[in-house]
Short mmCIF file of C-alpha atoms and ligand atoms in Angstrom, two decimals:
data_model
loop_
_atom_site.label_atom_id
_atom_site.label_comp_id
_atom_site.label_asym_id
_atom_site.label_seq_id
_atom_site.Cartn_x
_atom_site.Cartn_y
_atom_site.Cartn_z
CA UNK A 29 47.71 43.92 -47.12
CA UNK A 30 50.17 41.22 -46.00
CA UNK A 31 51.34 41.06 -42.41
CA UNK A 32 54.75 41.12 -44.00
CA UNK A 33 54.36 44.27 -46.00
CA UNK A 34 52.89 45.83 -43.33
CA UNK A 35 56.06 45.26 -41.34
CA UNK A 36 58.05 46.11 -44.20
CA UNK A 37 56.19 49.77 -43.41
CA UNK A 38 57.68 50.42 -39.82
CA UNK A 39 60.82 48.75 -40.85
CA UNK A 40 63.06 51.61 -40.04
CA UNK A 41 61.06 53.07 -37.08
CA UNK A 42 63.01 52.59 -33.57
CA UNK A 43 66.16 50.97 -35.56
CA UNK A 44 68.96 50.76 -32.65
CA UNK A 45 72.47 51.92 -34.63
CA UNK A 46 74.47 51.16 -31.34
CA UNK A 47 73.04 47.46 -29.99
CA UNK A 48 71.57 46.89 -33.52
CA UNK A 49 68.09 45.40 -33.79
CA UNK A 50 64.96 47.83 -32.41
CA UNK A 51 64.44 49.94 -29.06
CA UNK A 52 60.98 51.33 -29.18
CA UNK A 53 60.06 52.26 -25.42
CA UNK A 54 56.62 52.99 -24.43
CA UNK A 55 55.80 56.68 -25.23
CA UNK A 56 59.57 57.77 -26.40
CA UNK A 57 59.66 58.89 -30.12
CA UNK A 58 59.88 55.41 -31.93
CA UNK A 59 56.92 54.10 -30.38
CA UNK A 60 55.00 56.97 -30.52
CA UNK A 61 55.39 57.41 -34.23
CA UNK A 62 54.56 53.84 -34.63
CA UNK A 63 51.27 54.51 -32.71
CA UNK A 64 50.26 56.98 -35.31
CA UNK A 65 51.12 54.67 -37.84
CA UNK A 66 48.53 52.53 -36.00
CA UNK A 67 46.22 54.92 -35.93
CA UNK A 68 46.46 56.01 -39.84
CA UNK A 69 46.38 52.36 -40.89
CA UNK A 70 43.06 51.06 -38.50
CA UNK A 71 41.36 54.74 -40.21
CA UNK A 72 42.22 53.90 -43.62
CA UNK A 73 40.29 50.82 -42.98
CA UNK A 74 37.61 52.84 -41.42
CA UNK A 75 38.15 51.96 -37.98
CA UNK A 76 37.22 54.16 -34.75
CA UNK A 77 39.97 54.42 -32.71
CA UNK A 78 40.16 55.43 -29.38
CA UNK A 79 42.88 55.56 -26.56
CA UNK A 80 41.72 54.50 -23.14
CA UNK A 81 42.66 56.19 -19.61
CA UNK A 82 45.76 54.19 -19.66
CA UNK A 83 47.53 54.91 -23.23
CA UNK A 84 46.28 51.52 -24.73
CA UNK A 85 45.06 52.11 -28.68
CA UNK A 86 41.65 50.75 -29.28
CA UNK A 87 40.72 50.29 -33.21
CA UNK A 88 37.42 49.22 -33.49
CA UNK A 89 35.37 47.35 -36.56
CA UNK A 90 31.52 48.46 -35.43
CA UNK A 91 30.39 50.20 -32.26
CA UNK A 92 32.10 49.54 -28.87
CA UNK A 93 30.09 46.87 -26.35
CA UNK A 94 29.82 43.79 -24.30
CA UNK A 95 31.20 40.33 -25.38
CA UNK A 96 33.52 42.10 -27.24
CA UNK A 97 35.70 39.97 -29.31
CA UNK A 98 39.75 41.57 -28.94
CA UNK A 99 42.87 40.61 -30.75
CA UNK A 100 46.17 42.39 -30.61
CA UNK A 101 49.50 42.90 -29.06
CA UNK A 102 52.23 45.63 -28.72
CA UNK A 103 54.37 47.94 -30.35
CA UNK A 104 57.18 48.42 -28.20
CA UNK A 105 60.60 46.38 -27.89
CA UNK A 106 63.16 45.03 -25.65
CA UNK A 107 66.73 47.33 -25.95
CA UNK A 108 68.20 45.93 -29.30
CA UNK A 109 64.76 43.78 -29.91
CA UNK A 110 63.71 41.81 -32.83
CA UNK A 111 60.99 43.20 -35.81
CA UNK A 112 58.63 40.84 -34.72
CA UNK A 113 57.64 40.35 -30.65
CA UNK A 114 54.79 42.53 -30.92
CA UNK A 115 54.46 44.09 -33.71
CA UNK A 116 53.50 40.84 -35.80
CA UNK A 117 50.42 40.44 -33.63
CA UNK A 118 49.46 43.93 -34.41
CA UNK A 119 50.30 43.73 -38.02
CA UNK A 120 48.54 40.61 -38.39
CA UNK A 121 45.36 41.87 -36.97
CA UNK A 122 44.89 44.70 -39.51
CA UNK A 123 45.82 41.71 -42.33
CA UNK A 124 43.02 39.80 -40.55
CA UNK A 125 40.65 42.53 -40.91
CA UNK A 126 41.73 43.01 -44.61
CA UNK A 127 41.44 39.23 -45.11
CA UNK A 128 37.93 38.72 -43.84
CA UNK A 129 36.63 42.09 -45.56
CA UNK A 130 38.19 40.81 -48.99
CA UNK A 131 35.48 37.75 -48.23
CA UNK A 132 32.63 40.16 -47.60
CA UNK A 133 32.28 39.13 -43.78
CA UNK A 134 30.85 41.59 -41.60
CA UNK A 135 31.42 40.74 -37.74
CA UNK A 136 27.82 40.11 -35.49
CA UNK A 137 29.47 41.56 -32.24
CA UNK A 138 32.09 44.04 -31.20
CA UNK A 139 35.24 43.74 -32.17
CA UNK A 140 38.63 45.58 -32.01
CA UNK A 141 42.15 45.27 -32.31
CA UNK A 142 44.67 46.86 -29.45
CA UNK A 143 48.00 48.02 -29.03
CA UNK A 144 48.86 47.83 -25.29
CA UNK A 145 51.24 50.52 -24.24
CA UNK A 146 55.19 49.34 -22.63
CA UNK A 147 54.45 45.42 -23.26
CA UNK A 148 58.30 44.94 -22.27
CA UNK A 149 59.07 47.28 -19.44
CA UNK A 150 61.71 48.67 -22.01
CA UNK A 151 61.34 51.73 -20.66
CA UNK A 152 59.75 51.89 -17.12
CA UNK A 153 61.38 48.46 -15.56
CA UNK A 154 57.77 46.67 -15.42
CA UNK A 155 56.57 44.66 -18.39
CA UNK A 156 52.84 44.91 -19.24
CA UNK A 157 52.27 47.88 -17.90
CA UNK A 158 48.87 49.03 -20.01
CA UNK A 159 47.21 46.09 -19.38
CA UNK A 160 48.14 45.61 -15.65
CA UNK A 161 46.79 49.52 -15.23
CA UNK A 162 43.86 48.86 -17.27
CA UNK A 163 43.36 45.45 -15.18
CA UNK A 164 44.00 46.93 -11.66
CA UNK A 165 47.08 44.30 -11.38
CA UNK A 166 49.74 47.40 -10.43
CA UNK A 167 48.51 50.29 -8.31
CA UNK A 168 48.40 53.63 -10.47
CA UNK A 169 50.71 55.38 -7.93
CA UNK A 170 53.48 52.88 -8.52
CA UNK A 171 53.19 52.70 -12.08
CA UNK A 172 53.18 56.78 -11.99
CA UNK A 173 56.36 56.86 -9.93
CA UNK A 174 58.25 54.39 -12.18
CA UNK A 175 61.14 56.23 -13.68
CA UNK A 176 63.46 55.53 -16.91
CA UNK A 177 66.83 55.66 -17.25
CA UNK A 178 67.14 59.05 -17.88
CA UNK A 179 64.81 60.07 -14.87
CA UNK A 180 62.02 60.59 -16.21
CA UNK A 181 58.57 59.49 -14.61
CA UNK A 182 56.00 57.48 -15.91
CA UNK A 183 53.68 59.97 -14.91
CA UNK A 184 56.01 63.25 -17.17
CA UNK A 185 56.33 60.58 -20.12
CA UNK A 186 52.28 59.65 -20.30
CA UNK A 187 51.59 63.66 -19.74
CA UNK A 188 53.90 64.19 -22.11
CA UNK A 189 51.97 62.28 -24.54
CA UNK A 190 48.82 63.70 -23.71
CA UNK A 191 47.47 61.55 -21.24
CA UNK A 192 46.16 62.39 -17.67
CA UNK A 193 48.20 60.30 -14.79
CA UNK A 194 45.19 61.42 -12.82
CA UNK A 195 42.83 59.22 -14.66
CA UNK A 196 45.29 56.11 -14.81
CA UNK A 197 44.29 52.94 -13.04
CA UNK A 198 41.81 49.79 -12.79
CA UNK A 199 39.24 50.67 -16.42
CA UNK A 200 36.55 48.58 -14.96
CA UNK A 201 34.25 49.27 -18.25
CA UNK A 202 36.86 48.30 -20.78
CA UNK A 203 37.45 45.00 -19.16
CA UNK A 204 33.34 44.38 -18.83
CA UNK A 205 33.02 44.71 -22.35
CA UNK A 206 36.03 42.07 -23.67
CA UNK A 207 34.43 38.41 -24.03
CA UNK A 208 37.35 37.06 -25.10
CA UNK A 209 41.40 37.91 -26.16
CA UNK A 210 43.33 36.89 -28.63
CA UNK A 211 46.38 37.54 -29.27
CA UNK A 212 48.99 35.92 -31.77
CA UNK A 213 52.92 36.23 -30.90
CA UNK A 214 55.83 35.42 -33.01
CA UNK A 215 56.78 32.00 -31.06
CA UNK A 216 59.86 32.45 -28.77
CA UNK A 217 61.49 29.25 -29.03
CA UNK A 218 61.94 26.50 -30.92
CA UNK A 219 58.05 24.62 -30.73
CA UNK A 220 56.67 25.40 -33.62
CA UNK A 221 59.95 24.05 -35.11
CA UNK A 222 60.44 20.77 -33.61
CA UNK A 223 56.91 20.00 -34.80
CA UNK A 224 57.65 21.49 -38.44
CA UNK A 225 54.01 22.88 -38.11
CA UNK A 226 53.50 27.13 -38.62
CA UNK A 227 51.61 27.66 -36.39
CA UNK A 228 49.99 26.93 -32.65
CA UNK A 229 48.24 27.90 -29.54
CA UNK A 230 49.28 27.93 -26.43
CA UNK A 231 48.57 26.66 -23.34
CA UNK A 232 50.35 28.07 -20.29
CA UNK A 233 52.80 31.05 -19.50
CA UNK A 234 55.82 30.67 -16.60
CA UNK A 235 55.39 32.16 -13.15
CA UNK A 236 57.39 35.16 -13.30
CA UNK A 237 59.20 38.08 -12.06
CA UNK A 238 61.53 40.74 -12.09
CA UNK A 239 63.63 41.82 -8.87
CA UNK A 240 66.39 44.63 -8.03
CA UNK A 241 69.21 43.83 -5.89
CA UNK A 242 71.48 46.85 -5.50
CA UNK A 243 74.55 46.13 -3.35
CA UNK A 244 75.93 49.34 -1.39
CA UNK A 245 79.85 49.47 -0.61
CA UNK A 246 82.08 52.83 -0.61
CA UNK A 247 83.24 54.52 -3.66
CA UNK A 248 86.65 55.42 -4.17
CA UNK A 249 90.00 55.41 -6.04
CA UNK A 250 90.87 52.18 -8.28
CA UNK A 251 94.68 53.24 -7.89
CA UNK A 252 94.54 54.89 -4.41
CA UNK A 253 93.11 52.53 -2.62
CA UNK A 254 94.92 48.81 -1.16
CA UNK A 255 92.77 45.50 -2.37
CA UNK A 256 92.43 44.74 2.01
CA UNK A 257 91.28 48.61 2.26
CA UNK A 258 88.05 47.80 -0.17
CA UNK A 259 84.54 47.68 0.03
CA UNK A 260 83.43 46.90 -3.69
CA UNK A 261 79.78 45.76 -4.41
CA UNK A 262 80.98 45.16 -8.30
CA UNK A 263 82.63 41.70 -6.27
CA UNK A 264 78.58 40.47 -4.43
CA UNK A 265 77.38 41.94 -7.86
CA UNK A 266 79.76 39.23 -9.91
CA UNK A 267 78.81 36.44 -7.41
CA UNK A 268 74.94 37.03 -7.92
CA UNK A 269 75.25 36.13 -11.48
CA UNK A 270 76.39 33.13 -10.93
CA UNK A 271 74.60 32.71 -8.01
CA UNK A 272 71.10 32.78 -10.23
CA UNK A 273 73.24 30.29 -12.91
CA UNK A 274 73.21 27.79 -10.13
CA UNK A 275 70.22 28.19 -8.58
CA UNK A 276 68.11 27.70 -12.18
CA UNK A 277 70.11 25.06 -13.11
CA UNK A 278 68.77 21.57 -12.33
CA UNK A 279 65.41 22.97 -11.52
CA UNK A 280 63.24 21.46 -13.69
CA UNK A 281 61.98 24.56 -16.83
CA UNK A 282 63.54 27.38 -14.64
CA UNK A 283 65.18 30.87 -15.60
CA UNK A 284 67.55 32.92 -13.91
CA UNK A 285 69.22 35.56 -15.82
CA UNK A 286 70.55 38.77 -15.25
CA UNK A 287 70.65 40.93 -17.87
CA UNK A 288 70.96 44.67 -16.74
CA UNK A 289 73.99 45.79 -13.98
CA UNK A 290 74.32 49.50 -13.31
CA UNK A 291 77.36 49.98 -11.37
CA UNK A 292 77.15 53.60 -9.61
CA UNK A 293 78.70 56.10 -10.40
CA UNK A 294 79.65 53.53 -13.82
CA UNK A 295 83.50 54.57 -13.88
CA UNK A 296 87.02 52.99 -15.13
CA UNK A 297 89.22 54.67 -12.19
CA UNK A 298 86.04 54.59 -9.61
CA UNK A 299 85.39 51.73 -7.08
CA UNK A 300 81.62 51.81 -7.45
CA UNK A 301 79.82 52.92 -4.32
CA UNK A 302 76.43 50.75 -5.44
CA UNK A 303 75.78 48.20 -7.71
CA UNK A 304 72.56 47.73 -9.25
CA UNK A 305 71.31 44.23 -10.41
CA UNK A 306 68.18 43.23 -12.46
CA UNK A 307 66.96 39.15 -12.04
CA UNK A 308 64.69 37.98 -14.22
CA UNK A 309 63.79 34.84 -12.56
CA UNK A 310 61.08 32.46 -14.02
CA UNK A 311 59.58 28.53 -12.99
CA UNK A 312 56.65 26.65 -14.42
CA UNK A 313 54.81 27.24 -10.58
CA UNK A 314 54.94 30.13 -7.99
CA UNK A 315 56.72 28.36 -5.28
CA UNK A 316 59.63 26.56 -7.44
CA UNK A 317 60.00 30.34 -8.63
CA UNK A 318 60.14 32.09 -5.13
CA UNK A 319 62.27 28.96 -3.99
CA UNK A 320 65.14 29.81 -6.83
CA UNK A 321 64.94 33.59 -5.85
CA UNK A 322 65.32 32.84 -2.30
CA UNK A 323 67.99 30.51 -2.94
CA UNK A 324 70.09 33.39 -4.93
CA UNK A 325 69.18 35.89 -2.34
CA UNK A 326 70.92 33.91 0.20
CA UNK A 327 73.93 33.89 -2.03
CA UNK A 328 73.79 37.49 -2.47
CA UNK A 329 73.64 38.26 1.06
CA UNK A 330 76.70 36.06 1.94
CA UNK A 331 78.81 37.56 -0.54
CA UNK A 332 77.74 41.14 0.14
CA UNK A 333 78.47 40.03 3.75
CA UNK A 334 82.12 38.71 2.90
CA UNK A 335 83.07 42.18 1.17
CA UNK A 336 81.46 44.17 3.89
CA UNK A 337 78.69 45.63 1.93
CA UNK A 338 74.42 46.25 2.30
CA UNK A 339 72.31 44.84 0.05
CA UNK A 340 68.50 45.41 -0.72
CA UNK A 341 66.19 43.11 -2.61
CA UNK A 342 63.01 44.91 -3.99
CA UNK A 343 60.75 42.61 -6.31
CA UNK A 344 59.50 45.34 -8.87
CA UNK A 345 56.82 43.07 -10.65
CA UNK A 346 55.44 39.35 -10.47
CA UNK A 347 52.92 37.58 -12.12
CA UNK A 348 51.86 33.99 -11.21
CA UNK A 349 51.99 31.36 -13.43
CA UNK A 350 48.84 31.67 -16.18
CA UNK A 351 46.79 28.52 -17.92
CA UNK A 352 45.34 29.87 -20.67
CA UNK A 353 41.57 28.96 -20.77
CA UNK A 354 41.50 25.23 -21.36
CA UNK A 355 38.20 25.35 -23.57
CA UNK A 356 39.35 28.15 -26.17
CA UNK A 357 42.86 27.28 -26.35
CA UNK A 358 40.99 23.42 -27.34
CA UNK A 359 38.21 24.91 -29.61
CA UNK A 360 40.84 27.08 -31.32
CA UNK A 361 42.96 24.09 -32.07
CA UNK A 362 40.40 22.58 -33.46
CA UNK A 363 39.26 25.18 -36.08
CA UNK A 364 42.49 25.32 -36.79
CA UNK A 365 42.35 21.50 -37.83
CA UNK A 366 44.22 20.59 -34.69
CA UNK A 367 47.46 22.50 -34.28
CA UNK A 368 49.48 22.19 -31.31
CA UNK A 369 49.70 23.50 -27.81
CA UNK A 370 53.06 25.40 -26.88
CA UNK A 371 53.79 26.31 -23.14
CA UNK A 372 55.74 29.34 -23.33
CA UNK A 373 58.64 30.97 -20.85
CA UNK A 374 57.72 34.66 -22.32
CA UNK A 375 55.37 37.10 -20.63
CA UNK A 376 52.49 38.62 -22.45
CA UNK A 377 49.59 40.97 -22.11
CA UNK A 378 47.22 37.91 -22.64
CA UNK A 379 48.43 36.36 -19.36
CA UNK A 380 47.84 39.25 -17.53
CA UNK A 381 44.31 39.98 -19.15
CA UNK A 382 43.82 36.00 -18.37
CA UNK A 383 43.09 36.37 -14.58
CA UNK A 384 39.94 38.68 -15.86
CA UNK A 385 38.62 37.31 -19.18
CA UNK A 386 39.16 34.53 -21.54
CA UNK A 387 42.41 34.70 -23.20
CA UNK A 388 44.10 32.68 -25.83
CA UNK A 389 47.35 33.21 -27.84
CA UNK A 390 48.57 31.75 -31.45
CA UNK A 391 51.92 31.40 -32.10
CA UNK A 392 53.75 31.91 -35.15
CA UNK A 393 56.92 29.41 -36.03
CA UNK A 394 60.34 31.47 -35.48
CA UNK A 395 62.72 29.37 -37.78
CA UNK A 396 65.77 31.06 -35.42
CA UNK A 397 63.90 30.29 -32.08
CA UNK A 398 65.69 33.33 -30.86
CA UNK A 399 64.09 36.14 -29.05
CA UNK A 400 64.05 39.68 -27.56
CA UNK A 401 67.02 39.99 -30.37
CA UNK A 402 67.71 40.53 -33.63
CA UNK A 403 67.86 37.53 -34.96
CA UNK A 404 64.17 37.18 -33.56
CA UNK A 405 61.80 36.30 -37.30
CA UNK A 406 59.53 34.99 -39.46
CA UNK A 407 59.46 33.40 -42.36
CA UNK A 408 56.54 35.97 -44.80
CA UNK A 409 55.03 32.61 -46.28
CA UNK A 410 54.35 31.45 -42.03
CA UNK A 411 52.97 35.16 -41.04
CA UNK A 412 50.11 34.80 -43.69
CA UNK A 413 49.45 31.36 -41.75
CA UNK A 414 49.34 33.18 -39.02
CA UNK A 415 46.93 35.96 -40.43
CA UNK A 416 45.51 32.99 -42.09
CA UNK A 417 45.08 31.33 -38.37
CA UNK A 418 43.62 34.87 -36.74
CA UNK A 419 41.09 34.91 -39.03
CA UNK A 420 39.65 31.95 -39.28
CA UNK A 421 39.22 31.95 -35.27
CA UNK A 422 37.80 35.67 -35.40
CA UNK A 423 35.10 34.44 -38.27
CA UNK A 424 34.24 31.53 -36.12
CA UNK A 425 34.13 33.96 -32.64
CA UNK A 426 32.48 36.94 -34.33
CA UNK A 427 29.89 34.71 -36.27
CA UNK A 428 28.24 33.07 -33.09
C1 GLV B 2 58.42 39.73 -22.31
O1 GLV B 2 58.38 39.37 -23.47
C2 GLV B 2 59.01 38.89 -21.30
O2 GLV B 2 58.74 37.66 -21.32
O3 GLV B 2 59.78 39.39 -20.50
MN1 MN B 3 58.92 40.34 -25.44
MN1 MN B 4 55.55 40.39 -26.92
#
């Protein structure tokens, strides 16, 4: 099957009516039923699939065991995502598998393809959560104790699903046996464009993180009480955002943005009484990126300080920046007669498996070079260059 008929399948699963585009959270309905479809489509091609201790899919082509060869990606979405951030790496693996089968190949080591569980954080606030359990990069507790929007825990949502929190953490045998990753990614951004080429590698992911800052005032009437008479963290809240604006800009490759504000209790006629805000802030090294948090932190201090209000920073995930491993990234450029190398700004399970194993990512050209939206795509004719791409490097990696 084609990668893009194969996303033509799950093209209705997770649709978001209200913000348009996709929201499939880890373990909430849409991204449950899409991990059955994953598991229906790796056993019609006579796959064993497994899930491991920390709700990642395993579909494997042969028995399980070292120097295992591993390609995949994710299933679930940003709120209001695009079709393709995740699910085209998935999609394009089971085409792979159906591409080298149609030749007659038959793989000389272990291989699989996976679908790591809440890629984005959609849901639970940290991205990458199945691989950074599975990896030992977040302690199980903290991961357990995450909560969603509506309340519920990490640790109710995975039982829910039939998985035991108790068992959750650092899978020490799982990441023995992987010899190398791949995994191929719709490219976010405009690369693959530029060059007019369909596809690439890349080469290096952003330091990155994610941080709360929730400014406390005192709730109260929006008619009742005088402007003097006011303590509203809505007014630090405002001044953060630009605040992160400024501090990004100039910086050489740096992100600030703040996408998510919760004002508490979220009323028309209420002075909130707390204002939760979410900054994603991202820099091609570690200390440019703690440098540009720092710098907004000082701003939101200052401001809280001017409208007499708290504030509390708490950094809920980071990940440093990742160089993908300089001699597969070059040997897969080459078998793929010299395609080019991409840095990229977006996080990925591959960067977070790259601190433990050999990782490596293709890209796939996104003719919008918009993201995490839904104008997010890809042309069919570059996704079989892609599945085209995934195969020939699994041949070469599960010949040898
Ligand atoms: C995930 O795609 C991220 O970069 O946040
Ligand atoms: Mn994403
Ligand atoms: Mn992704």
């Amino acid at each position: 099957m084609t990668a893009s008929s194969l996303l033509g399948d799950i093209a209705d699963v997770g649709r978001d009516r209200s913000r348009g585009g996709y929201s499939r959270h880890g373990f909430d309905s849409a991204e449950l039923s899409l991990r059955e479809w994953f598991v229906a489509e790796a056993v019609d091609r006579g796959l064993d699939v497994t899930c491991d201790r920390n709700g990642n899919l395993w579909a494997w082509w042969g028995p399980p065991g070292p120097d295992a060869i591993i390609t995949g990606s994710h299933l679930d979405s940003v709120p209001g995502g695009g079709a393709f951030d995740g699910p085209l790496g998935v999609v394009s693996a089971l085409a792979a598998v159906d591409a080298m089968r149609a030749k007659g190949f038959k793989p000389s080591k272990p291989f699989a393809i996976v679908v790591f569980a809440e890629e984005e954080g959609g849901r639970f606030g940290v991205a990458c959560l199945g691989s950074r359990l599975m990896s030992g990069a977040i302690d199980p507790s903290v991961a357990l104790n995450l909560r969603d929007p509506d309340g519920v825990s990490f640790a109710e949502a995975v039982s829910a699903a039939g998985l035991d929190p108790a068992r959750m953490g650092r899978d020490a045998e799982a990441l023995a046996n992987i010899g190398c990753f791949i995994e191929l990614h719709v490219e976010q951004g405009r690369g693959l464009i530029d060059l007019g080429v369909p596809v690439g590698v890349a080469s290096s992911i952003l330091a990155h993180g994610r941080w709360r800052f929730s400014f406390t005032g005192e709730g109260n009437h929006a008619g009742a009480t005088p402007i003097d008479d006011r303590r509203d963290p809505m007014l630090p809240a405002s001044q953060l955002v630009l605040a992160a604006r400024a501090a990004a800009s100039g910086v050489d490759g740096a992100r600030a943005t703040i996408g998510r504000i919760q004002p508490i209790p979220g009323g028309t006629n209420v002075i909130a009484s707390t204002v939760d805000v979410w900054l994603d802030a991202r820099a091609a090294t570690d200390e440019v990126t703690r440098n540009v948090v720092a710098e907004i932190k000082a701003a939101g201090l200052s401001a809280a300080e001017d409208e007499g209000c708290s504030l509390t920073v708490t950094e809920e995930s980071y990940g440093d920046t990742v160089i993908f491993d300089p001699a597969l990234r070059d040997r897969l450029a080459e078998q793929l007669g010299g395609v080019p190398a991409l840095q990229t700004g977006a996080g990925h399970d591959a960067g977070i498996l790259a601190a433990h194993v050999p990782t490596a990512m293709l890209f796939v050209r996104n003719p919008t070079g918009v993201s995490h939206a839904p104008a997010e795509h890809a042309e069919p004719d570059d996704c079989e260059a892609g599945v085209a791409a995934l195969a020939t490097v699994l041949e070469h990696h599960l010949s040898t």
